[in-house]
Short mmCIF file of C-alpha atoms in Angstrom, two decimals:
data_model
loop_
_atom_site.label_atom_id
_atom_site.label_comp_id
_atom_site.label_asym_id
_atom_site.label_seq_id
_atom_site.Cartn_x
_atom_site.Cartn_y
_atom_site.Cartn_z
CA UNK A 1 100.77 -137.52 -1.03
CA UNK A 2 99.59 -134.79 -3.38
CA UNK A 3 97.47 -136.03 -6.26
CA UNK A 4 98.82 -135.61 -9.74
CA UNK A 5 96.90 -134.53 -12.80
CA UNK A 6 95.98 -136.19 -16.08
CA UNK A 7 96.10 -134.45 -19.45
CA UNK A 8 94.26 -135.97 -22.40
CA UNK A 9 96.28 -134.81 -25.39
CA UNK A 10 95.35 -135.10 -29.05
CA UNK A 11 98.47 -136.11 -30.97
CA UNK A 12 96.98 -135.33 -34.37
CA UNK A 13 96.63 -137.75 -37.29
CA UNK A 14 100.24 -138.71 -38.04
CA UNK A 15 102.27 -135.81 -39.39
CA UNK A 16 104.22 -134.83 -36.28
CA UNK A 17 103.95 -131.17 -37.22
CA UNK A 18 100.19 -131.19 -36.64
CA UNK A 19 100.28 -131.47 -32.86
CA UNK A 20 99.27 -128.29 -31.05
CA UNK A 21 101.80 -126.15 -29.20
CA UNK A 22 99.92 -126.83 -25.96
CA UNK A 23 100.02 -130.57 -26.62
CA UNK A 24 103.76 -130.44 -27.31
CA UNK A 25 104.44 -128.59 -24.07
CA UNK A 26 102.39 -131.14 -22.14
CA UNK A 27 104.56 -133.96 -23.54
CA UNK A 28 107.73 -132.10 -22.55
CA UNK A 29 106.57 -131.75 -18.93
CA UNK A 30 105.14 -135.26 -18.48
CA UNK A 31 106.20 -137.73 -15.79
CA UNK A 32 104.24 -140.59 -17.41
CA UNK A 33 102.84 -140.95 -20.94
CA UNK A 34 100.30 -143.59 -21.93
CA UNK A 35 100.26 -143.63 -25.72
CA UNK A 36 98.28 -145.33 -28.47
CA UNK A 37 99.31 -147.24 -31.60
CA UNK A 38 98.16 -144.74 -34.20
CA UNK A 39 100.10 -141.68 -33.08
CA UNK A 40 103.47 -140.86 -34.57
CA UNK A 41 106.17 -142.20 -32.17
CA UNK A 42 108.41 -139.24 -33.08
CA UNK A 43 106.24 -137.13 -30.78
CA UNK A 44 107.58 -139.13 -27.82
CA UNK A 45 111.07 -137.80 -28.46
CA UNK A 46 110.03 -134.55 -26.77
CA UNK A 47 109.49 -136.37 -23.48
CA UNK A 48 112.03 -135.96 -20.69
CA UNK A 49 114.56 -138.76 -20.28
CA UNK A 50 113.07 -139.83 -16.94
CA UNK A 51 109.50 -139.88 -18.28
CA UNK A 52 107.87 -143.33 -18.18
CA UNK A 53 106.45 -144.38 -21.57
CA UNK A 54 103.62 -146.93 -21.49
CA UNK A 55 102.31 -148.45 -24.73
CA UNK A 56 98.53 -148.99 -24.79
CA UNK A 57 98.23 -149.96 -28.44
CA UNK A 58 95.35 -151.94 -29.84
CA UNK A 59 94.63 -153.09 -33.38
CA UNK A 60 91.23 -154.04 -34.81
CA UNK A 61 92.26 -157.68 -34.25
CA UNK A 62 94.11 -157.57 -30.92
CA UNK A 63 93.05 -156.21 -27.54
CA UNK A 64 96.38 -155.00 -26.17
CA UNK A 65 95.85 -153.36 -22.78
CA UNK A 66 92.14 -153.44 -21.92
CA UNK A 67 90.19 -150.24 -21.42
CA UNK A 68 89.74 -151.12 -17.76
CA UNK A 69 93.51 -151.51 -17.32
CA UNK A 70 94.11 -148.14 -18.99
CA UNK A 71 91.62 -146.48 -16.64
CA UNK A 72 93.35 -148.09 -13.64
CA UNK A 73 96.79 -146.96 -14.84
CA UNK A 74 95.61 -143.37 -15.22
CA UNK A 75 94.20 -143.41 -11.72
CA UNK A 76 97.17 -145.15 -10.05
CA UNK A 77 99.83 -142.99 -11.72
CA UNK A 78 97.96 -139.81 -10.84
CA UNK A 79 97.48 -140.95 -7.23
CA UNK A 80 101.25 -141.40 -7.03
CA UNK A 81 101.51 -137.66 -7.66
CA UNK A 82 102.59 -137.81 -11.30
CA UNK A 83 101.79 -135.50 -14.18
CA UNK A 84 100.22 -138.04 -16.56
CA UNK A 85 99.64 -137.61 -20.29
CA UNK A 86 97.11 -139.78 -22.10
CA UNK A 87 98.36 -139.30 -25.65
CA UNK A 88 95.83 -140.24 -28.31
CA UNK A 89 95.97 -140.18 -32.09
CA UNK A 90 93.83 -137.50 -33.71
CA UNK A 91 91.51 -135.77 -31.25
CA UNK A 92 90.79 -137.49 -27.91
CA UNK A 93 87.09 -136.58 -28.10
CA UNK A 94 86.51 -138.03 -31.58
CA UNK A 95 86.10 -141.80 -31.09
CA UNK A 96 88.93 -141.60 -28.54
CA UNK A 97 87.04 -142.75 -25.41
CA UNK A 98 88.08 -139.64 -23.54
CA UNK A 99 84.67 -139.57 -21.85
CA UNK A 100 85.09 -143.04 -20.36
CA UNK A 101 88.63 -142.39 -19.17
CA UNK A 102 87.83 -138.94 -17.77
CA UNK A 103 84.85 -140.40 -15.85
CA UNK A 104 87.13 -142.87 -14.09
CA UNK A 105 89.29 -139.94 -12.94
CA UNK A 106 86.32 -137.84 -11.84
CA UNK A 107 85.05 -140.73 -9.71
CA UNK A 108 88.39 -140.74 -7.85
CA UNK A 109 88.57 -136.96 -7.50
CA UNK A 110 91.59 -136.68 -9.81
CA UNK A 111 91.89 -133.41 -11.76
CA UNK A 112 92.22 -133.61 -15.53
CA UNK A 113 92.46 -131.42 -18.58
CA UNK A 114 91.69 -132.07 -22.26
CA UNK A 115 93.92 -130.67 -25.01
CA UNK A 116 92.19 -131.15 -28.38
CA UNK A 117 94.02 -132.36 -31.47
CA UNK A 118 93.54 -132.29 -35.22
CA UNK A 119 91.12 -135.08 -36.03
CA UNK A 120 92.04 -137.61 -38.70
CA UNK A 121 89.09 -137.21 -41.07
CA UNK A 122 89.63 -133.49 -41.59
CA UNK A 123 93.44 -133.69 -41.85
CA UNK A 124 93.62 -136.84 -43.99
CA UNK A 125 90.99 -135.51 -46.36
CA UNK A 126 92.83 -132.23 -46.86
CA UNK A 127 96.16 -134.03 -47.32
CA UNK A 128 94.41 -136.02 -50.06
CA UNK A 129 93.22 -132.79 -51.69
CA UNK A 130 89.65 -132.69 -50.36
CA UNK A 131 88.25 -130.01 -48.03
CA UNK A 132 85.38 -131.51 -46.04
CA UNK A 133 83.22 -128.42 -46.58
CA UNK A 134 82.77 -126.04 -49.51
CA UNK A 135 79.95 -123.60 -50.12
CA UNK A 136 79.31 -125.01 -53.60
CA UNK A 137 79.70 -128.72 -52.79
CA UNK A 138 79.28 -129.44 -49.12
CA UNK A 139 77.72 -127.38 -46.35
CA UNK A 140 77.26 -130.27 -43.95
CA UNK A 141 79.77 -132.79 -42.64
CA UNK A 142 79.43 -135.87 -40.42
CA UNK A 143 81.90 -138.21 -38.72
CA UNK A 144 80.84 -141.80 -38.11
CA UNK A 145 82.60 -144.80 -36.60
CA UNK A 146 82.85 -147.62 -39.13
CA UNK A 147 83.86 -150.48 -36.82
CA UNK A 148 80.71 -152.60 -36.57
CA UNK A 149 79.39 -154.37 -39.64
CA UNK A 150 75.68 -153.67 -39.33
CA UNK A 151 75.61 -150.54 -37.17
CA UNK A 152 71.85 -150.71 -36.62
CA UNK A 153 72.10 -147.65 -34.38
CA UNK A 154 73.27 -145.44 -37.25
CA UNK A 155 70.65 -143.17 -38.77
CA UNK A 156 71.35 -144.08 -42.38
CA UNK A 157 68.39 -142.00 -43.58
CA UNK A 158 69.91 -138.98 -41.90
CA UNK A 159 73.40 -139.69 -43.24
CA UNK A 160 72.36 -139.79 -46.89
CA UNK A 161 71.11 -136.20 -46.57
CA UNK A 162 74.51 -134.96 -45.34
CA UNK A 163 76.82 -133.63 -48.05
CA UNK A 164 80.10 -135.14 -46.83
CA UNK A 165 80.45 -138.15 -44.53
CA UNK A 166 83.68 -139.54 -43.05
CA UNK A 167 83.76 -143.09 -41.66
CA UNK A 168 86.59 -143.90 -39.24
CA UNK A 169 88.32 -147.30 -39.30
CA UNK A 170 85.69 -148.89 -41.55
CA UNK A 171 87.66 -150.49 -44.38
CA UNK A 172 86.73 -154.04 -43.33
CA UNK A 173 83.06 -152.99 -43.34
CA UNK A 174 83.23 -150.97 -46.57
CA UNK A 175 80.84 -153.27 -48.51
CA UNK A 176 78.28 -152.95 -45.71
CA UNK A 177 78.71 -149.16 -45.51
CA UNK A 178 78.30 -148.86 -49.28
CA UNK A 179 75.21 -151.07 -49.27
CA UNK A 180 73.51 -149.17 -46.46
CA UNK A 181 74.13 -145.79 -48.05
CA UNK A 182 72.79 -146.88 -51.44
CA UNK A 183 69.82 -148.71 -49.94
CA UNK A 184 68.85 -145.58 -48.05
CA UNK A 185 68.97 -143.31 -51.08
CA UNK A 186 72.57 -142.26 -51.77
CA UNK A 187 73.21 -142.50 -55.55
CA UNK A 188 75.69 -145.20 -56.58
CA UNK A 189 77.68 -142.67 -58.61
CA UNK A 190 78.43 -140.56 -55.51
CA UNK A 191 82.21 -140.01 -55.30
CA UNK A 192 84.01 -141.99 -52.61
CA UNK A 193 87.60 -141.87 -51.37
CA UNK A 194 89.55 -144.12 -49.00
CA UNK A 195 92.70 -142.67 -47.40
CA UNK A 196 95.09 -145.00 -45.57
CA UNK A 197 97.69 -143.65 -43.12
CA UNK A 198 96.53 -140.10 -43.81
CA UNK A 199 99.12 -137.28 -43.45
CA UNK A 200 102.04 -139.75 -43.22
CA UNK A 201 104.50 -139.97 -46.09
CA UNK A 202 103.12 -143.48 -46.72
CA UNK A 203 99.61 -142.07 -47.23
CA UNK A 204 97.73 -143.93 -49.96
CA UNK A 205 94.43 -142.88 -51.52
CA UNK A 206 91.94 -144.83 -53.63
CA UNK A 207 89.22 -142.88 -55.42
CA UNK A 208 86.01 -144.20 -56.95
CA UNK A 209 82.25 -144.13 -56.46
CA UNK A 210 79.95 -145.95 -54.08
CA UNK A 211 79.33 -148.44 -56.88
CA UNK A 212 82.95 -149.52 -57.24
CA UNK A 213 84.97 -148.25 -54.25
CA UNK A 214 84.92 -151.58 -52.37
CA UNK A 215 86.41 -153.44 -55.34
CA UNK A 216 89.02 -150.72 -55.96
CA UNK A 217 90.14 -150.78 -52.32
CA UNK A 218 90.27 -154.58 -52.28
CA UNK A 219 92.42 -154.52 -55.43
CA UNK A 220 94.93 -152.23 -53.70
CA UNK A 221 94.87 -154.22 -50.44
CA UNK A 222 94.23 -151.15 -48.30
CA UNK A 223 93.34 -151.62 -44.65
CA UNK A 224 93.06 -149.67 -41.42
CA UNK A 225 93.97 -147.11 -40.26
CA UNK A 226 91.93 -145.40 -42.94
CA UNK A 227 89.22 -142.81 -43.49
CA UNK A 228 86.35 -143.46 -45.90
CA UNK A 229 85.05 -140.20 -47.37
CA UNK A 230 81.77 -140.00 -49.28
CA UNK A 231 80.43 -136.91 -51.06
CA UNK A 232 80.42 -134.80 -54.22
CA UNK A 233 83.12 -132.57 -52.73
CA UNK A 234 85.66 -135.27 -53.64
CA UNK A 235 85.45 -134.01 -57.23
CA UNK A 236 87.70 -131.11 -56.13
CA UNK A 237 90.57 -133.52 -55.48
CA UNK A 238 91.99 -133.20 -59.00
CA UNK A 239 92.48 -129.46 -58.51
CA UNK A 240 93.47 -129.35 -54.86
CA UNK A 241 95.95 -132.20 -54.40
CA UNK A 242 99.14 -130.87 -52.88
CA UNK A 243 100.67 -133.38 -50.46
CA UNK A 244 100.61 -136.31 -52.88
CA UNK A 245 102.43 -134.15 -55.44
CA UNK A 246 105.47 -133.53 -53.27
CA UNK A 247 108.61 -135.03 -54.88
CA UNK A 248 109.23 -137.65 -52.17
CA UNK A 249 105.59 -138.52 -51.46
CA UNK A 250 105.10 -142.24 -50.87
CA UNK A 251 108.76 -142.86 -50.01
CA UNK A 252 109.89 -144.09 -46.60
CA UNK A 253 113.35 -143.37 -45.22
CA UNK A 254 115.42 -144.52 -42.27
CA UNK A 255 118.08 -142.03 -41.18
CA UNK A 256 120.76 -143.50 -38.91
CA UNK A 257 121.26 -140.87 -36.24
CA UNK A 258 124.30 -140.07 -34.10
CA UNK A 259 123.35 -136.80 -32.44
CA UNK A 260 120.82 -135.25 -30.09
CA UNK A 261 120.01 -132.34 -32.40
CA UNK A 262 117.34 -132.39 -35.10
CA UNK A 263 118.73 -133.93 -38.28
CA UNK A 264 118.97 -131.50 -41.19
CA UNK A 265 118.83 -134.47 -43.55
CA UNK A 266 115.65 -135.85 -41.97
CA UNK A 267 114.05 -132.40 -41.99
CA UNK A 268 114.82 -131.88 -45.69
CA UNK A 269 113.30 -135.25 -46.63
CA UNK A 270 110.22 -134.56 -44.50
CA UNK A 271 109.66 -131.17 -46.16
CA UNK A 272 109.75 -132.89 -49.56
CA UNK A 273 106.97 -135.26 -48.56
CA UNK A 274 108.94 -138.29 -47.38
CA UNK A 275 108.18 -140.24 -44.24
CA UNK A 276 111.31 -140.29 -42.11
CA UNK A 277 112.22 -142.66 -39.27
CA UNK A 278 115.26 -141.66 -37.22
CA UNK A 279 117.12 -144.12 -35.02
CA UNK A 280 118.73 -144.41 -32.50
CA UNK A 281 117.36 -141.68 -30.23
CA UNK A 282 120.12 -139.92 -28.29
CA UNK A 283 120.26 -138.00 -25.01
CA UNK A 284 123.04 -136.04 -23.38
CA UNK A 285 124.09 -135.30 -19.79
CA UNK A 286 126.57 -132.81 -18.37
CA UNK A 287 130.10 -133.83 -17.44
CA UNK A 288 131.68 -131.88 -14.59
CA UNK A 289 134.95 -130.16 -15.59
CA UNK A 290 136.88 -128.24 -12.94
CA UNK A 291 137.95 -124.63 -13.52
CA UNK A 292 141.65 -125.50 -13.31
CA UNK A 293 141.20 -128.14 -16.03
CA UNK A 294 139.37 -125.74 -18.29
CA UNK A 295 142.03 -123.06 -17.93
CA UNK A 296 144.72 -125.62 -18.77
CA UNK A 297 142.81 -126.69 -21.89
CA UNK A 298 142.89 -123.13 -23.23
CA UNK A 299 146.69 -123.35 -23.56
CA UNK A 300 146.58 -125.95 -26.38
CA UNK A 301 147.55 -124.84 -29.88
CA UNK A 302 144.66 -126.79 -31.45
CA UNK A 303 141.30 -127.94 -30.15
CA UNK A 304 139.30 -130.47 -32.17
CA UNK A 305 135.59 -130.94 -31.42
CA UNK A 306 134.14 -134.28 -32.47
CA UNK A 307 130.43 -133.34 -32.41
CA UNK A 308 128.00 -130.45 -31.84
CA UNK A 309 127.27 -131.90 -28.39
CA UNK A 310 130.96 -131.76 -27.48
CA UNK A 311 131.02 -128.10 -28.53
CA UNK A 312 128.07 -127.15 -26.35
CA UNK A 313 129.31 -129.23 -23.41
CA UNK A 314 132.73 -127.53 -23.47
CA UNK A 315 131.43 -123.99 -23.92
CA UNK A 316 128.69 -124.48 -21.33
CA UNK A 317 131.38 -125.51 -18.84
CA UNK A 318 133.31 -122.33 -19.59
CA UNK A 319 130.16 -120.30 -18.99
CA UNK A 320 129.41 -122.07 -15.70
CA UNK A 321 132.94 -121.30 -14.48
CA UNK A 322 132.62 -117.67 -15.67
CA UNK A 323 135.57 -118.09 -18.07
CA UNK A 324 135.44 -115.59 -20.92
CA UNK A 325 135.38 -117.22 -24.38
CA UNK A 326 137.86 -114.57 -25.52
CA UNK A 327 140.52 -116.39 -23.49
CA UNK A 328 140.46 -119.21 -26.06
CA UNK A 329 143.62 -118.60 -28.07
CA UNK A 330 143.67 -122.10 -29.60
CA UNK A 331 142.89 -122.69 -33.24
CA UNK A 332 139.56 -124.52 -33.40
CA UNK A 333 138.75 -127.48 -35.65
CA UNK A 334 135.71 -129.68 -36.15
CA UNK A 335 134.82 -132.97 -37.78
CA UNK A 336 131.56 -131.80 -39.36
CA UNK A 337 129.73 -128.77 -40.65
CA UNK A 338 127.18 -129.27 -37.87
CA UNK A 339 129.89 -128.75 -35.27
CA UNK A 340 131.17 -125.74 -37.18
CA UNK A 341 127.67 -124.25 -37.09
CA UNK A 342 127.39 -124.98 -33.36
CA UNK A 343 130.56 -122.91 -32.74
CA UNK A 344 129.34 -120.13 -35.02
CA UNK A 345 126.13 -119.93 -33.00
CA UNK A 346 128.29 -119.29 -29.93
CA UNK A 347 130.33 -116.59 -31.69
CA UNK A 348 133.40 -118.71 -32.54
CA UNK A 349 134.91 -119.80 -35.84
CA UNK A 350 136.48 -123.12 -36.77
CA UNK A 351 137.86 -125.06 -39.71
CA UNK A 352 137.22 -128.63 -40.77
CA UNK A 353 139.71 -131.24 -39.58
CA UNK A 354 140.82 -131.82 -43.18
CA UNK A 355 142.61 -128.47 -42.96
CA UNK A 356 144.19 -129.05 -39.57
CA UNK A 357 148.02 -128.93 -39.51
CA UNK A 358 150.04 -131.62 -37.74
CA UNK A 359 152.16 -129.21 -35.71
CA UNK A 360 151.24 -127.97 -32.25
CA UNK A 361 149.68 -129.40 -29.13
CA UNK A 362 146.24 -130.93 -29.66
CA UNK A 363 143.22 -131.35 -27.39
CA UNK A 364 140.40 -133.54 -28.66
CA UNK A 365 137.02 -132.66 -27.09
CA UNK A 366 134.50 -135.49 -27.44
CA UNK A 367 131.18 -136.85 -26.20
CA UNK A 368 132.30 -140.43 -25.48
CA UNK A 369 134.38 -142.12 -22.79
CA UNK A 370 138.11 -142.00 -23.29
CA UNK A 371 138.28 -145.73 -24.03
CA UNK A 372 135.77 -145.27 -26.88
CA UNK A 373 137.54 -142.40 -28.61
CA UNK A 374 138.23 -142.78 -32.30
CA UNK A 375 142.01 -143.01 -33.09
CA UNK A 376 141.32 -141.17 -36.35
CA UNK A 377 140.73 -138.00 -34.36
CA UNK A 378 144.43 -137.60 -33.65
CA UNK A 379 147.12 -138.34 -31.07
CA UNK A 380 146.41 -135.41 -28.78
CA UNK A 381 145.05 -135.34 -25.27
CA UNK A 382 141.39 -136.12 -24.81
CA UNK A 383 138.56 -134.75 -22.67
CA UNK A 384 134.92 -135.74 -22.58
CA UNK A 385 132.86 -132.55 -22.29
CA UNK A 386 129.43 -134.18 -22.34
CA UNK A 387 128.02 -137.69 -22.00
CA UNK A 388 125.97 -138.71 -25.03
CA UNK A 389 124.07 -141.98 -24.88
CA UNK A 390 121.32 -143.89 -26.64
CA UNK A 391 117.83 -143.62 -25.16
CA UNK A 392 116.98 -147.29 -24.73
CA UNK A 393 113.26 -146.62 -24.24
CA UNK A 394 113.10 -146.35 -28.02
CA UNK A 395 114.49 -149.85 -28.58
CA UNK A 396 110.97 -151.13 -27.91
CA UNK A 397 109.41 -148.43 -30.09
CA UNK A 398 111.70 -148.85 -33.12
CA UNK A 399 110.17 -152.12 -34.42
CA UNK A 400 106.70 -150.55 -34.31
CA UNK A 401 107.96 -147.56 -36.28
CA UNK A 402 108.96 -149.96 -39.04
CA UNK A 403 105.49 -151.54 -39.27
CA UNK A 404 103.55 -151.19 -42.50
CA UNK A 405 105.20 -150.05 -45.69
CA UNK A 406 108.82 -151.17 -46.06
CA UNK A 407 111.66 -148.68 -45.72
CA UNK A 408 112.85 -147.90 -49.24
CA UNK A 409 116.01 -145.94 -48.42
CA UNK A 410 118.49 -146.05 -45.53
CA UNK A 411 120.83 -143.08 -45.07
CA UNK A 412 124.10 -142.71 -43.16
CA UNK A 413 125.68 -139.34 -42.39
CA UNK A 414 129.02 -140.55 -40.94
CA UNK A 415 131.01 -143.65 -40.01
CA UNK A 416 129.63 -143.69 -36.50
CA UNK A 417 126.04 -143.80 -37.78
CA UNK A 418 126.76 -147.13 -39.50
CA UNK A 419 128.02 -148.69 -36.28
CA UNK A 420 125.14 -147.31 -34.23
CA UNK A 421 122.38 -148.58 -36.52
CA UNK A 422 123.97 -152.02 -36.64
CA UNK A 423 124.49 -152.21 -32.89
CA UNK A 424 121.23 -150.75 -31.62
CA UNK A 425 119.02 -151.98 -34.44
CA UNK A 426 119.96 -155.54 -33.57
CA UNK A 427 119.55 -154.73 -29.88
CA UNK A 428 115.98 -153.67 -30.73
CA UNK A 429 115.42 -157.10 -32.34
CA UNK A 430 115.33 -155.63 -35.85
CA UNK A 431 117.11 -157.56 -38.60
CA UNK A 432 119.15 -154.62 -39.86
CA UNK A 433 121.01 -156.67 -42.47
CA UNK A 434 117.74 -157.86 -44.02
CA UNK A 435 116.46 -154.27 -44.00
CA UNK A 436 119.59 -153.03 -45.80
CA UNK A 437 119.42 -155.80 -48.40
CA UNK A 438 115.98 -154.70 -49.56
CA UNK A 439 116.60 -150.92 -49.43
CA UNK A 440 118.63 -148.38 -51.36
CA UNK A 441 121.54 -147.06 -49.31
CA UNK A 442 122.86 -143.52 -49.31
CA UNK A 443 126.00 -142.20 -47.61
CA UNK A 444 127.24 -138.67 -47.28
CA UNK A 445 130.94 -139.34 -47.90
CA UNK A 446 133.71 -141.80 -48.78
CA UNK A 447 134.64 -142.60 -45.17
CA UNK A 448 131.04 -143.54 -44.41
CA UNK A 449 130.88 -145.69 -47.52
CA UNK A 450 134.06 -147.51 -46.50
CA UNK A 451 132.63 -148.26 -43.07
CA UNK A 452 129.49 -149.63 -44.69
CA UNK A 453 131.65 -151.96 -46.78
CA UNK A 454 133.16 -153.34 -43.58
CA UNK A 455 129.70 -154.79 -42.89
CA UNK A 456 129.42 -156.20 -46.41
CA UNK A 457 127.21 -153.51 -47.97
CA UNK A 458 127.77 -151.05 -50.80
CA UNK A 459 126.13 -147.64 -51.07
CA UNK A 460 123.86 -146.82 -53.99
CA UNK A 461 124.15 -143.04 -53.60
CA UNK A 462 127.04 -140.81 -52.58
CA UNK A 463 127.32 -137.12 -53.52
CA UNK A 464 130.50 -135.63 -54.95
CA UNK A 465 130.76 -133.31 -51.98
CA UNK A 466 129.76 -134.48 -48.47
CA UNK A 467 126.72 -132.23 -48.01
CA UNK A 468 123.11 -132.79 -47.02
CA UNK A 469 121.88 -130.75 -49.97
CA UNK A 470 123.74 -132.84 -52.52
CA UNK A 471 122.59 -136.09 -50.95
CA UNK A 472 118.97 -134.90 -50.97
CA UNK A 473 119.35 -133.87 -54.62
CA UNK A 474 120.56 -137.36 -55.40
CA UNK A 475 117.57 -138.87 -53.63
CA UNK A 476 115.12 -136.66 -55.50
CA UNK A 477 116.72 -137.37 -58.85
CA UNK A 478 117.75 -140.95 -58.07
CA UNK A 479 120.87 -140.47 -60.17
CA UNK A 480 124.47 -140.90 -59.02
CA UNK A 481 126.74 -138.02 -60.06
#
C-alpha cells in the first residue's frame, strides 16, 4: 500500500480568520485530522464529511492522549495511505512538539510537511493592543515556556536584558516568574500584561507591573490558556487597543443553525467582536432526479423553495440534465431572503411566500424527506431536491465549544432552528434548557418566537422586521424596539 503523508498545520491562536490559506486548504483535503484542545473547533468545519476527526486534547491537569499514542496514530494512519493533518493551536514549531512528532515519522520513512501558523504570543499581544516590537520601546523579543515552576534551565540573566518577553501557559507559575525576573535585575515597576484566550471574543486582559501583576490576576481568577507579557512596550496599549473596543467584545453567542451556508448573522456578530458558536453543523448530499421528473416540475404554476440548499439542489439537477433555466415558466417563491438571494445568484427572481397567491398548481421543493415536510409550506406536491443532514461528528465537539465563559445570548433565525438546537443539543449531552434559562434569547420573527414558546421560553429580543441587520442592531443596543 502507498504511504500517506502527514501535514503539521498551525491553526493560529483562536480567531478562525487567522489560519493561513495553505493551512485551510490542507484541512479541506484531509482524510484524518488529529487536533488539539486550544484550536478553534470552527476550523474543523472545513473538513470533508468522510474525514476522521481525532481529539488529542490535553489540559495542564489532565494527560488526554499521551505523546507516544499521538506519534503512533500519526504513523499508523499514514501507513494506511491517508493524508493526515496534525492540527495544532498557534504555530506547530513554537512549543508545539512538532520536532518530536516529525522525528517519529522520519524514523518510519513517512513524508511530512510543516505549515506554520500565527503564534499565540504575537497575535494575542496585538489583539490586546501591544506590538511585541517597536523601535522606541522594544527591539528584542523572546518567547519562553512558563509551565515548570522553577525552570532552572532558563537563562534569567539573559531574559532581563530582553525588551519584551512572552511566557506561554505560565499563569499558575506567575509568582515564580515574577520573582525570578525581579531577583535577576528586572525592575518591579516594569509593565506586565496577562492575556487569557487571546484573539477569541472572550479574550480577557489584566494589566499591571511585575510588583502587582500576580495579585491582579488572582483577583480576576484568570487561568490558562494565557500569555504573560513583560516589557515597557505595554505602555502603548492605551493608544493601540482596537479589538477590545469592538462593540460586542467580551460577549459570547450561540447561533442555532439550520443550513450548510455561512450564517450572515454569525458573521455580523463576529465582525463586531463577538465570539460566535454555531450549532448544529449541517452537510448536504445530492438527490437524483430524473429528466422526465424535472420537465414535469416545470409545468407547475408556482414553485416554493424551502431553503437555499433546496434551490441549489433543484437548479444543479437542471444543469446536470442540460435543461435550460429559461424553460422555467413557474412563478417562484421562497421562505427566506437567503433562498431569494440563492436564486438571484443563479439569475432567477422570486418573491417571499407571504406574497404567494392561493390559486394555481404548487410544487414545494425541499431538503427533507417527504414525511418530514412542514404542512405550513402548503398543500402542493413535494419533491426533495437535496438531502440535508446534521454532521454528527460535531455532537462530541459541541460541549467542548461551550467550555469556559458562559454563552450570554442564544439566537434563532427560524422555527426549524429552535427544534434543531433542542433535539441535537440534547443529543450532544448539553442541557439546552439550562443554557437558555441563563442566557438572553433573540429571535428573528414572530413565528420563531411562537415556536420558542412551545418549549416554555420567551424571547428577549425580536426586531420589528425579520432581518439580520435589525436583530444585530438590537443586540448592539440591547433595546427592544
